[in-house]
mmCIF file of C-alpha atoms and ligand atoms in Angstrom:
data_model
loop_
_atom_site.group_PDB
_atom_site.id
_atom_site.type_symbol
_atom_site.label_atom_id
_atom_site.label_comp_id
_atom_site.label_asym_id
_atom_site.label_seq_id
_atom_site.Cartn_x
_atom_site.Cartn_y
_atom_site.Cartn_z
ATOM 1 C CA MET A 11 24.057 21.309 0.920
ATOM 2 C CA GLY A 12 24.210 19.778 4.113
ATOM 3 C CA ASN A 13 20.888 20.743 5.586
ATOM 4 C CA LYS A 14 18.970 19.892 2.624
ATOM 5 C CA PRO A 15 15.640 18.428 2.796
ATOM 6 C CA ILE A 16 14.995 15.272 2.992
ATOM 7 C CA LEU A 17 11.077 13.802 2.660
ATOM 8 C CA VAL A 18 9.744 9.836 3.600
ATOM 9 C CA SER A 19 9.693 9.137 -0.401
ATOM 10 C CA ARG A 20 10.223 10.593 -3.908
ATOM 11 C CA PRO A 21 9.134 9.761 -6.973
ATOM 12 C CA SER A 22 11.156 7.595 -9.174
ATOM 13 C CA LEU A 23 10.021 9.083 -12.584
ATOM 14 C CA PRO A 24 10.756 7.176 -15.790
ATOM 15 C CA ASN A 25 13.003 8.247 -18.640
ATOM 16 C CA LEU A 26 11.562 11.448 -19.690
ATOM 17 C CA ASP A 27 13.334 10.781 -23.711
ATOM 18 C CA GLU A 28 11.004 7.144 -23.657
ATOM 19 C CA PHE A 29 8.085 8.952 -22.282
ATOM 20 C CA VAL A 30 7.979 11.469 -25.045
ATOM 21 C CA GLU A 31 7.682 9.064 -27.165
ATOM 22 C CA SER A 32 5.382 7.386 -25.652
ATOM 23 C CA LEU A 33 3.274 11.101 -26.115
ATOM 24 C CA LYS A 34 3.701 11.025 -29.403
ATOM 25 C CA THR A 35 2.224 7.820 -30.112
ATOM 26 C CA ILE A 36 -0.682 9.006 -28.083
ATOM 27 C CA TRP A 37 -0.861 11.954 -29.743
ATOM 28 C CA ASP A 38 -0.662 10.269 -33.595
ATOM 29 C CA SER A 39 -3.653 7.375 -32.200
ATOM 30 C CA ARG A 40 -6.204 10.335 -30.275
ATOM 31 C CA TRP A 41 -7.144 7.558 -27.858
ATOM 32 C CA ILE A 42 -6.553 8.518 -24.577
ATOM 33 C CA THR A 43 -8.491 7.057 -22.644
ATOM 34 C CA ASN A 44 -11.309 3.827 -22.126
ATOM 35 C CA ASN A 45 -9.077 0.634 -22.476
ATOM 36 C CA GLY A 46 -6.536 1.557 -24.748
ATOM 37 C CA ASP A 47 -3.210 0.235 -26.318
ATOM 38 C CA PHE A 48 -0.813 0.690 -23.662
ATOM 39 C CA HIS A 49 -3.586 -0.126 -21.222
ATOM 40 C CA GLN A 50 -5.063 -3.442 -22.589
ATOM 41 C CA ARG A 51 -0.468 -3.731 -22.957
ATOM 42 C CA PHE A 52 0.487 -2.466 -19.453
ATOM 43 C CA GLU A 53 -2.403 -4.776 -18.096
ATOM 44 C CA LYS A 54 -0.605 -7.931 -19.438
ATOM 45 C CA GLU A 55 3.069 -6.532 -18.868
ATOM 46 C CA LEU A 56 2.190 -5.923 -15.176
ATOM 47 C CA ALA A 57 0.265 -9.794 -14.861
ATOM 48 C CA ALA A 58 3.267 -10.977 -15.959
ATOM 49 C CA HIS A 59 6.075 -9.111 -14.071
ATOM 50 C CA LEU A 60 3.800 -9.737 -10.638
ATOM 51 C CA GLY A 61 3.163 -13.551 -11.065
ATOM 52 C CA VAL A 62 -0.812 -13.084 -11.030
ATOM 53 C CA ASN A 63 -3.321 -14.181 -13.779
ATOM 54 C CA TYR A 64 -5.204 -11.151 -14.388
ATOM 55 C CA VAL A 65 -5.068 -7.288 -13.788
ATOM 56 C CA SER A 66 -7.597 -4.179 -13.734
ATOM 57 C CA LEU A 67 -5.956 -1.029 -13.720
ATOM 58 C CA PHE A 68 -7.460 1.772 -11.655
ATOM 59 C CA SER A 69 -7.283 5.378 -11.458
ATOM 60 C CA ASN A 70 -6.299 5.488 -7.963
ATOM 61 C CA GLY A 71 -5.333 2.448 -4.700
ATOM 62 C CA THR A 72 -8.639 3.635 -3.334
ATOM 63 C CA LEU A 73 -10.948 3.613 -6.064
ATOM 64 C CA ALA A 74 -9.800 0.050 -6.758
ATOM 65 C CA LEU A 75 -10.558 -0.736 -2.818
ATOM 66 C CA ILE A 76 -13.837 0.524 -3.019
ATOM 67 C CA SER A 77 -14.813 -0.975 -6.365
ATOM 68 C CA ALA A 78 -13.080 -4.733 -5.182
ATOM 69 C CA LEU A 79 -15.917 -4.527 -2.329
ATOM 70 C CA GLN A 80 -18.309 -4.114 -5.000
ATOM 71 C CA THR A 81 -17.414 -6.380 -7.228
ATOM 72 C CA LEU A 82 -18.095 -9.218 -4.113
ATOM 73 C CA ARG A 83 -21.123 -7.285 -3.081
ATOM 74 C CA ILE A 84 -19.897 -7.216 0.325
ATOM 75 C CA THR A 85 -22.082 -5.771 3.045
ATOM 76 C CA GLY A 86 -23.086 -6.215 6.483
ATOM 77 C CA GLU A 87 -19.546 -6.270 8.836
ATOM 78 C CA VAL A 88 -16.321 -6.437 7.284
ATOM 79 C CA ILE A 89 -13.439 -7.393 9.847
ATOM 80 C CA THR A 90 -10.322 -5.080 8.959
ATOM 81 C CA THR A 91 -7.178 -3.290 10.943
ATOM 82 C CA PRO A 92 -6.769 -0.014 12.294
ATOM 83 C CA TYR A 93 -3.361 0.430 11.676
ATOM 84 C CA SER A 94 -3.274 1.456 7.997
ATOM 85 C CA PHE A 95 -4.258 4.724 5.799
ATOM 86 C CA VAL A 96 -7.555 5.584 6.640
ATOM 87 C CA ALA A 97 -7.787 4.059 2.901
ATOM 88 C CA THR A 98 -8.910 1.500 3.612
ATOM 89 C CA THR A 99 -11.469 2.157 6.129
ATOM 90 C CA HIS A 100 -13.346 5.114 4.007
ATOM 91 C CA ALA A 101 -13.162 2.212 1.145
ATOM 92 C CA LEU A 102 -15.883 0.483 3.852
ATOM 93 C CA HIS A 103 -17.711 3.248 4.635
ATOM 94 C CA TRP A 104 -18.430 4.697 1.036
ATOM 95 C CA ASN A 105 -20.011 1.218 0.241
ATOM 96 C CA GLY A 106 -22.230 1.258 3.933
ATOM 97 C CA ILE A 107 -20.089 -1.065 5.271
ATOM 98 C CA LYS A 108 -19.581 -1.467 9.127
ATOM 99 C CA PRO A 109 -15.497 -1.796 10.011
ATOM 100 C CA VAL A 110 -14.306 -3.816 12.711
ATOM 101 C CA PHE A 111 -11.606 -3.367 13.877
ATOM 102 C CA VAL A 112 -9.424 -6.116 14.964
ATOM 103 C CA ASP A 113 -5.550 -5.311 17.221
ATOM 104 C CA ILE A 114 -2.743 -6.152 15.083
ATOM 105 C CA GLU A 115 -0.338 -8.583 16.559
ATOM 106 C CA SER A 116 2.834 -6.805 17.531
ATOM 107 C CA LYS A 117 6.024 -8.316 15.276
ATOM 108 C CA PHE A 118 4.899 -6.958 12.125
ATOM 109 C CA GLY A 119 1.903 -4.790 12.667
ATOM 110 C CA ASN A 120 -0.479 -6.701 10.641
ATOM 111 C CA ILE A 121 -4.041 -7.882 11.788
ATOM 112 C CA ASP A 122 -3.688 -10.653 14.354
ATOM 113 C CA SER A 123 -5.386 -13.490 12.460
ATOM 114 C CA SER A 124 -5.875 -14.751 16.242
ATOM 115 C CA LYS A 125 -7.964 -12.563 16.779
ATOM 116 C CA ILE A 126 -10.133 -12.682 13.865
ATOM 117 C CA GLU A 127 -12.476 -15.468 14.689
ATOM 118 C CA ALA A 128 -13.870 -13.614 17.435
ATOM 119 C CA ALA A 129 -14.883 -10.811 15.658
ATOM 120 C CA ILE A 130 -17.219 -12.727 12.994
ATOM 121 C CA THR A 131 -20.849 -11.630 14.019
ATOM 122 C CA PRO A 132 -23.660 -13.066 11.847
ATOM 123 C CA LYS A 133 -23.245 -10.010 9.914
ATOM 124 C CA THR A 134 -20.165 -10.496 8.631
ATOM 125 C CA THR A 135 -19.166 -10.725 5.054
ATOM 126 C CA ALA A 136 -15.365 -10.362 4.197
ATOM 127 C CA ILE A 137 -12.019 -10.239 5.932
ATOM 128 C CA LEU A 138 -10.141 -6.897 5.051
ATOM 129 C CA PRO A 139 -6.056 -7.364 6.029
ATOM 130 C CA VAL A 140 -3.502 -4.906 4.823
ATOM 131 C CA HIS A 141 0.310 -5.912 3.964
ATOM 132 C CA VAL A 142 1.314 -2.807 6.000
ATOM 133 C CA TYR A 143 4.784 -1.951 4.814
ATOM 134 C CA GLY A 144 4.718 -4.880 2.223
ATOM 135 C CA ASN A 145 5.398 -7.241 5.218
ATOM 136 C CA PRO A 146 2.254 -10.247 4.502
ATOM 137 C CA ALA A 147 -0.440 -10.479 6.925
ATOM 138 C CA ASP A 148 -0.919 -14.769 8.468
ATOM 139 C CA VAL A 149 -2.318 -15.878 4.718
ATOM 140 C CA GLU A 150 -2.468 -19.064 5.138
ATOM 141 C CA LYS A 151 -4.658 -18.387 8.757
ATOM 142 C CA ILE A 152 -6.961 -15.701 7.177
ATOM 143 C CA ASP A 153 -7.742 -17.880 4.305
ATOM 144 C CA GLU A 154 -8.124 -20.471 5.842
ATOM 145 C CA ILE A 155 -11.239 -18.684 8.698
ATOM 146 C CA ALA A 156 -12.559 -16.685 5.422
ATOM 147 C CA ASP A 157 -12.960 -20.735 3.806
ATOM 148 C CA ILE A 158 -14.862 -22.122 7.250
ATOM 149 C CA TYR A 159 -16.752 -19.163 7.824
ATOM 150 C CA GLY A 160 -17.546 -18.581 4.332
ATOM 151 C CA LEU A 161 -16.440 -15.053 4.221
ATOM 152 C CA LYS A 162 -14.696 -13.685 1.073
ATOM 153 C CA VAL A 163 -11.063 -11.785 1.568
ATOM 154 C CA ILE A 164 -9.671 -8.766 -0.192
ATOM 155 C CA TYR A 165 -6.325 -7.891 0.665
ATOM 156 C CA ASP A 166 -4.925 -4.227 1.041
ATOM 157 C CA ALA A 167 -1.656 -4.761 -0.725
ATOM 158 C CA ALA A 168 -1.173 -1.017 -1.764
ATOM 159 C CA HIS A 169 2.147 -1.728 -0.120
ATOM 160 C CA ALA A 170 3.140 -4.731 -1.406
ATOM 161 C CA PHE A 171 3.892 -4.654 -4.840
ATOM 162 C CA GLY A 172 5.994 -7.127 -6.063
ATOM 163 C CA VAL A 173 6.322 -9.191 -2.668
ATOM 164 C CA LYS A 174 6.693 -12.892 -2.987
ATOM 165 C CA LYS A 175 6.020 -15.422 -0.090
ATOM 166 C CA ASP A 176 8.090 -18.870 -0.592
ATOM 167 C CA GLY A 177 8.530 -17.597 -4.546
ATOM 168 C CA GLN A 178 4.936 -16.615 -5.242
ATOM 169 C CA SER A 179 3.295 -13.375 -5.776
ATOM 170 C CA ILE A 180 1.033 -12.209 -2.225
ATOM 171 C CA LEU A 181 -1.374 -11.129 -4.557
ATOM 172 C CA ASN A 182 -2.105 -14.203 -5.574
ATOM 173 C CA PHE A 183 -4.219 -14.999 -1.981
ATOM 174 C CA GLY A 184 -7.653 -14.444 -0.888
ATOM 175 C CA ASP A 185 -10.298 -13.409 -3.403
ATOM 176 C CA LEU A 186 -9.184 -9.653 -4.049
ATOM 177 C CA SER A 187 -5.950 -8.151 -3.914
ATOM 178 C CA VAL A 188 -5.723 -3.991 -4.545
ATOM 179 C CA LEU A 189 -2.404 -2.413 -5.064
ATOM 180 C CA SER A 190 -2.092 1.616 -4.986
ATOM 181 C CA PHE A 191 0.242 2.785 -7.608
ATOM 182 C CA HIS A 192 0.521 6.661 -5.796
ATOM 183 C CA ALA A 193 3.592 8.734 -6.878
ATOM 184 C CA THR A 194 4.691 7.633 -2.945
ATOM 185 C CA LYS A 195 4.520 3.893 -3.465
ATOM 186 C CA THR A 196 6.963 1.981 -4.477
ATOM 187 C CA PHE A 197 6.178 1.815 -8.052
ATOM 188 C CA ASN A 198 4.033 4.310 -9.261
ATOM 189 C CA THR A 199 2.085 5.557 -12.226
ATOM 190 C CA ILE A 200 1.677 9.283 -10.707
ATOM 191 C CA GLU A 201 -1.973 8.520 -9.737
ATOM 192 C CA GLY A 202 -3.348 4.706 -9.717
ATOM 193 C CA GLY A 203 -3.950 1.351 -8.663
ATOM 194 C CA ALA A 204 -5.064 -2.130 -9.366
ATOM 195 C CA ILE A 205 -7.463 -5.111 -8.972
ATOM 196 C CA VAL A 206 -5.829 -8.566 -8.945
ATOM 197 C CA CYS A 207 -7.600 -10.936 -9.143
ATOM 198 C CA GLN A 208 -7.442 -15.328 -9.942
ATOM 199 C CA ASN A 209 -9.796 -15.689 -13.097
ATOM 200 C CA LYS A 210 -11.195 -13.982 -16.136
ATOM 201 C CA LYS A 211 -14.871 -13.936 -15.261
ATOM 202 C CA MET A 212 -13.384 -11.566 -12.355
ATOM 203 C CA LYS A 213 -12.055 -9.934 -13.943
ATOM 204 C CA LYS A 214 -14.899 -8.944 -16.742
ATOM 205 C CA ARG A 215 -16.571 -8.096 -13.751
ATOM 206 C CA ILE A 216 -14.397 -5.554 -12.109
ATOM 207 C CA ASP A 217 -14.364 -3.787 -15.643
ATOM 208 C CA TYR A 218 -17.150 -3.421 -16.153
ATOM 209 C CA LEU A 219 -17.573 -1.806 -12.726
ATOM 210 C CA LYS A 220 -14.561 0.758 -13.498
ATOM 211 C CA ASN A 221 -16.500 2.109 -16.878
ATOM 212 C CA PHE A 222 -19.791 2.684 -15.279
ATOM 213 C CA GLY A 223 -20.976 -0.763 -15.134
ATOM 214 C CA PHE A 224 -21.398 -0.858 -19.357
ATOM 215 C CA ALA A 225 -20.915 -4.215 -20.308
ATOM 216 C CA ASN A 226 -21.512 -3.066 -24.385
ATOM 217 C CA GLU A 227 -22.488 0.680 -25.867
ATOM 218 C CA THR A 228 -26.387 0.336 -24.598
ATOM 219 C CA THR A 229 -25.921 -2.463 -21.604
ATOM 220 C CA VAL A 230 -25.515 -1.691 -17.791
ATOM 221 C CA VAL A 231 -24.966 -4.224 -16.029
ATOM 222 C CA ALA A 232 -24.147 -2.971 -12.442
ATOM 223 C CA PRO A 233 -23.975 1.293 -10.810
ATOM 224 C CA GLY A 234 -20.611 0.977 -11.531
ATOM 225 C CA ILE A 235 -17.972 3.916 -11.168
ATOM 226 C CA ASN A 236 -16.017 5.779 -13.808
ATOM 227 C CA ALA A 237 -12.289 4.655 -12.326
ATOM 228 C CA LYS A 238 -10.517 3.625 -15.497
ATOM 229 C CA MET A 239 -6.464 4.316 -16.028
ATOM 230 C CA ASN A 240 -5.671 6.729 -18.902
ATOM 231 C CA GLU A 241 -3.377 6.166 -21.723
ATOM 232 C CA LEU A 242 -0.576 8.293 -20.170
ATOM 233 C CA GLN A 243 -0.786 6.577 -16.900
ATOM 234 C CA ALA A 244 0.042 3.253 -18.729
ATOM 235 C CA ALA A 245 2.244 4.444 -21.006
ATOM 236 C CA TYR A 246 4.362 5.671 -17.921
ATOM 237 C CA GLY A 247 3.304 2.347 -15.516
ATOM 238 C CA LEU A 248 5.079 0.465 -18.754
ATOM 239 C CA LEU A 249 8.770 2.324 -18.701
ATOM 240 C CA GLN A 250 8.260 2.226 -15.217
ATOM 241 C CA LEU A 251 8.400 -1.705 -15.306
ATOM 242 C CA LYS A 252 11.658 -1.622 -17.190
ATOM 243 C CA SER A 253 13.901 0.006 -13.686
ATOM 244 C CA ILE A 254 11.314 -1.240 -10.978
ATOM 245 C CA ASP A 255 13.722 -4.162 -9.946
ATOM 246 C CA GLU A 256 16.912 -2.159 -9.839
ATOM 247 C CA HIS A 257 14.974 0.109 -7.321
ATOM 248 C CA THR A 258 13.639 -2.466 -5.447
ATOM 249 C CA GLU A 259 17.775 -3.657 -5.085
ATOM 250 C CA ARG A 260 18.377 0.281 -4.409
ATOM 251 C CA ARG A 261 15.550 0.141 -1.651
ATOM 252 C CA LYS A 262 17.217 -3.004 -0.268
ATOM 253 C CA GLN A 263 21.097 -1.141 0.401
ATOM 254 C CA VAL A 264 19.440 1.858 2.161
ATOM 255 C CA ALA A 265 17.361 -0.814 4.531
ATOM 256 C CA ASP A 266 20.705 -2.220 5.292
ATOM 257 C CA GLN A 267 22.508 0.333 5.823
ATOM 258 C CA TYR A 268 19.746 1.627 8.513
ATOM 259 C CA ARG A 269 19.826 -1.326 10.079
ATOM 260 C CA LYS A 270 23.565 -1.523 9.803
ATOM 261 C CA GLU A 271 23.729 2.196 11.585
ATOM 262 C CA LEU A 272 20.739 1.781 13.812
ATOM 263 C CA GLN A 273 21.292 -1.805 15.236
ATOM 264 C CA GLY A 274 22.283 -1.572 19.126
ATOM 265 C CA THR A 275 21.272 2.256 19.410
ATOM 266 C CA ALA A 276 18.641 1.257 22.603
ATOM 267 C CA GLY A 277 15.458 2.161 22.348
ATOM 268 C CA ILE A 278 15.349 2.566 18.366
ATOM 269 C CA GLY A 279 13.547 -1.233 16.912
ATOM 270 C CA PHE A 280 13.174 -1.700 13.427
ATOM 271 C CA LEU A 281 11.806 -4.494 11.235
ATOM 272 C CA ASN A 282 14.153 -7.230 10.057
ATOM 273 C CA ASP A 283 13.953 -8.911 6.667
ATOM 274 C CA ILE A 284 11.532 -12.624 6.509
ATOM 275 C CA GLU A 285 14.164 -15.597 4.929
ATOM 276 C CA THR A 286 11.201 -16.562 2.593
ATOM 277 C CA ILE A 287 9.693 -13.079 1.887
ATOM 278 C CA GLU A 288 11.167 -11.197 -1.169
ATOM 279 C CA HIS A 289 10.410 -7.653 0.449
ATOM 280 C CA ASN A 290 9.801 -4.548 -1.718
ATOM 281 C CA TYR A 291 11.369 -1.974 1.019
ATOM 282 C CA SER A 292 8.713 0.524 0.512
ATOM 283 C CA TYR A 293 9.229 1.519 4.541
ATOM 284 C CA PHE A 294 11.747 1.769 6.249
ATOM 285 C CA PRO A 295 9.463 1.887 10.096
ATOM 286 C CA ILE A 296 11.601 2.686 13.021
ATOM 287 C CA PHE A 297 10.342 1.936 16.360
ATOM 288 C CA VAL A 298 10.650 4.460 19.569
ATOM 289 C CA ASP A 299 10.710 2.853 22.898
ATOM 290 C CA ASP A 300 10.723 5.713 25.495
ATOM 291 C CA ALA A 301 11.702 4.025 28.257
ATOM 292 C CA LEU A 302 14.968 2.892 26.659
ATOM 293 C CA TYR A 303 15.695 5.883 24.276
ATOM 294 C CA SER A 304 16.551 9.326 25.352
ATOM 295 C CA MET A 305 13.069 11.123 23.885
ATOM 296 C CA THR A 306 9.963 10.208 23.080
ATOM 297 C CA ARG A 307 8.183 9.166 19.781
ATOM 298 C CA ASP A 308 7.316 13.306 18.461
ATOM 299 C CA GLU A 309 10.642 14.384 20.336
ATOM 300 C CA LEU A 310 12.666 11.992 17.496
ATOM 301 C CA TYR A 311 10.005 13.106 15.264
ATOM 302 C CA PHE A 312 10.227 17.055 15.286
ATOM 303 C CA LYS A 313 14.016 16.413 16.064
ATOM 304 C CA LEU A 314 13.959 15.209 12.345
ATOM 305 C CA LYS A 315 11.812 17.822 11.093
ATOM 306 C CA ASP A 316 14.330 20.393 12.922
ATOM 307 C CA ASN A 317 17.165 18.603 10.837
ATOM 308 C CA ASN A 318 15.019 18.875 7.697
ATOM 309 C CA ILE A 319 14.510 14.850 7.827
ATOM 310 C CA PHE A 320 10.846 14.665 7.029
ATOM 311 C CA GLY A 321 9.908 11.158 8.040
ATOM 312 C CA ARG A 322 6.097 10.217 8.829
ATOM 313 C CA ARG A 323 4.147 8.709 11.451
ATOM 314 C CA TYR A 324 2.784 5.616 9.518
ATOM 315 C CA PHE A 325 0.220 4.813 11.054
ATOM 316 C CA TYR A 326 -0.607 7.531 13.723
ATOM 317 C CA PRO A 327 -3.257 8.502 14.719
ATOM 318 C CA LEU A 328 -5.060 5.077 13.676
ATOM 319 C CA ILE A 329 -7.678 4.947 11.806
ATOM 320 C CA SER A 330 -10.333 3.588 14.852
ATOM 321 C CA GLU A 331 -9.324 7.139 16.342
ATOM 322 C CA PHE A 332 -10.537 9.824 13.477
ATOM 323 C CA PRO A 333 -14.028 11.010 14.368
ATOM 324 C CA SER A 334 -16.247 8.975 12.211
ATOM 325 C CA TYR A 335 -14.826 5.194 12.775
ATOM 326 C CA ARG A 336 -14.006 5.769 17.095
ATOM 327 C CA GLY A 337 -17.680 5.604 18.226
ATOM 328 C CA LEU A 338 -17.893 2.480 16.999
ATOM 329 C CA GLU A 339 -17.650 -0.751 19.551
ATOM 330 C CA SER A 340 -14.758 -2.669 18.200
ATOM 331 C CA ALA A 341 -12.771 1.088 17.860
ATOM 332 C CA ASN A 342 -12.507 0.824 21.820
ATOM 333 C CA PRO A 343 -8.526 1.262 22.440
ATOM 334 C CA ASN A 344 -8.469 -1.799 25.021
ATOM 335 C CA HIS A 345 -9.101 -4.015 22.218
ATOM 336 C CA LEU A 346 -6.177 -2.234 20.214
ATOM 337 C CA LYS A 347 -3.485 -2.549 22.692
ATOM 338 C CA ASN A 348 -1.051 -3.173 20.074
ATOM 339 C CA ALA A 349 -1.928 -1.105 17.668
ATOM 340 C CA THR A 350 -2.176 1.763 20.123
ATOM 341 C CA ARG A 351 1.436 1.461 20.986
ATOM 342 C CA THR A 352 2.942 0.589 17.352
ATOM 343 C CA ALA A 353 0.941 4.048 16.329
ATOM 344 C CA ASN A 354 2.492 5.784 19.276
ATOM 345 C CA GLN A 355 6.088 4.252 18.917
ATOM 346 C CA VAL A 356 6.395 4.810 14.868
ATOM 347 C CA ILE A 357 8.543 6.700 12.707
ATOM 348 C CA CYS A 358 8.844 5.906 8.587
ATOM 349 C CA LEU A 359 11.895 7.082 7.882
ATOM 350 C CA PRO A 360 13.065 8.433 3.815
ATOM 351 C CA ILE A 361 13.358 5.609 1.742
ATOM 352 C CA TYR A 362 13.986 5.468 -1.791
ATOM 353 C CA PRO A 363 16.369 4.713 -4.808
ATOM 354 C CA ASP A 364 17.994 7.925 -4.762
ATOM 355 C CA LEU A 365 18.866 8.171 -1.081
ATOM 356 C CA THR A 366 22.092 8.371 -0.895
ATOM 357 C CA SER A 367 24.788 6.420 1.769
ATOM 358 C CA THR A 368 25.829 9.749 3.186
ATOM 359 C CA GLU A 369 22.289 11.056 3.196
ATOM 360 C CA VAL A 370 20.941 7.800 5.201
ATOM 361 C CA SER A 371 24.558 8.187 8.159
ATOM 362 C CA ARG A 372 23.103 12.095 8.206
ATOM 363 C CA ILE A 373 19.720 10.765 9.514
ATOM 364 C CA THR A 374 20.733 8.104 12.048
ATOM 365 C CA ASP A 375 23.880 10.167 13.028
ATOM 366 C CA ILE A 376 20.605 12.540 14.267
ATOM 367 C CA ILE A 377 18.725 9.314 15.737
ATOM 368 C CA LYS A 378 21.954 7.775 17.608
ATOM 369 C CA CYS A 379 22.892 10.687 19.370
HETATM 370 N N1 LIG B 28 -4.238 1.401 1.414
HETATM 371 C C1 LIG B 28 -3.014 1.402 2.007
HETATM 372 C C2 LIG B 28 -2.361 1.012 3.197
HETATM 373 C C3 LIG B 28 -2.664 2.763 1.506
HETATM 374 O O1 LIG B 28 -1.725 3.307 2.375
HETATM 375 C C4 LIG B 28 -2.877 3.711 0.973
HETATM 376 C C5 LIG B 28 -2.002 4.903 0.689
HETATM 377 C C6 LIG B 28 -4.389 3.718 -0.058
HETATM 378 C C7 LIG B 28 -4.208 2.082 0.293
HETATM 379 C C8 LIG B 28 -5.042 4.366 -1.030
HETATM 380 O O2 LIG B 28 -4.448 4.377 -2.230
HETATM 381 P P1 LIG B 28 -4.081 5.605 -3.279
HETATM 382 O O3 LIG B 28 -6.129 6.057 -3.867
HETATM 383 O O4 LIG B 28 -3.331 6.772 -2.568
HETATM 384 O O5 LIG B 28 -3.604 5.064 -4.458
HETATM 385 C C9 LIG B 28 0.459 9.427 1.167
HETATM 386 C C10 LIG B 28 0.040 9.125 -0.237
HETATM 387 O O6 LIG B 28 -0.997 10.384 -0.907
HETATM 388 C C11 LIG B 28 -1.013 7.576 -0.033
HETATM 389 O O7 LIG B 28 -1.112 6.885 -2.029
HETATM 390 C C12 LIG B 28 -0.600 6.643 0.646
HETATM 391 N N2 LIG B 28 -1.681 5.111 1.527
HETATM 392 C C13 LIG B 28 -0.073 7.258 2.081
HETATM 393 C C14 LIG B 28 0.440 6.518 3.276
HETATM 394 O O8 LIG B 28 0.666 8.114 1.902
HETATM 395 P P2 LIG B 28 0.055 11.286 2.322
HETATM 396 O O9 LIG B 28 -1.152 12.325 2.673
HETATM 397 O O10 LIG B 28 1.060 11.361 3.792
HETATM 398 O O11 LIG B 28 0.577 12.245 1.218
HETATM 399 P P3 LIG B 28 2.103 13.639 1.345
HETATM 400 O O12 LIG B 28 1.165 14.725 -0.108
HETATM 401 O O13 LIG B 28 2.205 13.946 2.677
HETATM 402 O O14 LIG B 28 3.263 12.939 0.449
HETATM 403 C C15 LIG B 28 3.771 12.403 1.427
HETATM 404 C C16 LIG B 28 5.482 12.562 1.585
HETATM 405 O O15 LIG B 28 5.880 11.875 0.040
HETATM 406 C C17 LIG B 28 5.578 13.814 1.712
HETATM 407 O O16 LIG B 28 7.640 14.349 2.381
HETATM 408 C C18 LIG B 28 5.635 14.612 0.279
HETATM 409 C C19 LIG B 28 6.549 13.360 -0.426
HETATM 410 N N3 LIG B 28 6.294 13.240 -1.831
HETATM 411 C C20 LIG B 28 4.396 12.923 -2.058
HETATM 412 C C21 LIG B 28 4.122 13.710 -3.764
HETATM 413 C C22 LIG B 28 2.535 13.216 -3.663
HETATM 414 C C23 LIG B 28 6.704 13.753 -3.059
HETATM 415 O O17 LIG B 28 7.736 13.703 -3.034
HETATM 416 N N4 LIG B 28 6.692 14.125 -4.558
HETATM 417 C C24 LIG B 28 4.841 13.834 -4.289
HETATM 418 O O18 LIG B 28 4.867 13.893 -5.901
HETATM 419 O O19 LIG B 28 -0.489 10.127 1.933
#
């Protein structure tokens, strides 16, 4: 019992009876995908919940990212961060775009906005920052740079479901924001994702692109892809909206307990809440400084594993270190010092709504001794 495996995340599921009711409706209707009733309702309710104008649902976050770049016809070079999940850069690669990596700031792990201008070339068309762990990137500065240089901004908001800055959704910054609803995310539709946009015209283009480019039965306006969310997942997502606030509150309690119990442990750093931000507590990263802590990050990571605690080193290695990207000039680690250090220090500890306080203490006890 004491040694039960604890994974980094555990998906929250909707009420099964309610989901079965939705399934019965779908079974009766025989409408199982392609912009059905549940899909349309979920888009509307999600937009209202998030406080955004328009949501286009996708089958996953990666296809949403790839399609967001297509939507804005991004080409050439795009400035991005190496400190993310590989999907961020892969989306550029799948569009034939050259990623240009810029270092992160060392406080929250987001792209360092003060280094973006130096990376702009005549080929730069856009900036693709990530709100890492749900902490907002420097949106005002990034949007200002984009305005000055005539660049587009697509935020990879895969971690930022429900995050608000000064009471406003973080998804309203930039041209487009992309969400992931993967099983491991704060809000899941098993697999899934979305693009958030500001106006109807843009939504129309996004919706064409995720459905092969069809504008009507006989008109294909662009070489689109098939990235539609089906009715079962949309119905599941609608039910998930009922419990998301309660789950976020429970995640906050877990994060607070971690902070309380790890406070003062030499060599273990963590992120604190920012006053102006409504957080979603999607991840709980700790940063191991082995000059001050009794062991290296990897020694702690494997010690936790030996105790059946499966944290994850999100995001190690850096994307810029993978074979597909390490040959790029901007992948030179000398220019990515903060990112390299952070990737070598991080462990994301388990966090999910039903992680018990006893389990949190079991984890912190191992870290503290
Ligand atoms: N941009 C960013 C910044 C992202 O973080 C991601 C995805 C994307 C874009 C792309 O979005 P999607 O196309 O995925 O919608 C996981 C997720 O698969 C991935 O969605 C996520 N980021 C990434 C950070 O984490 P892995 O390779 O670590 O997954 P895996 O299978 O090792 O699972 C992680 C942990 O969760 C394990 O301990 C097991 C546990 N788990 C997993 C699943 C699937 C469960 O307990 N139940 C489950 O059903 O990538």
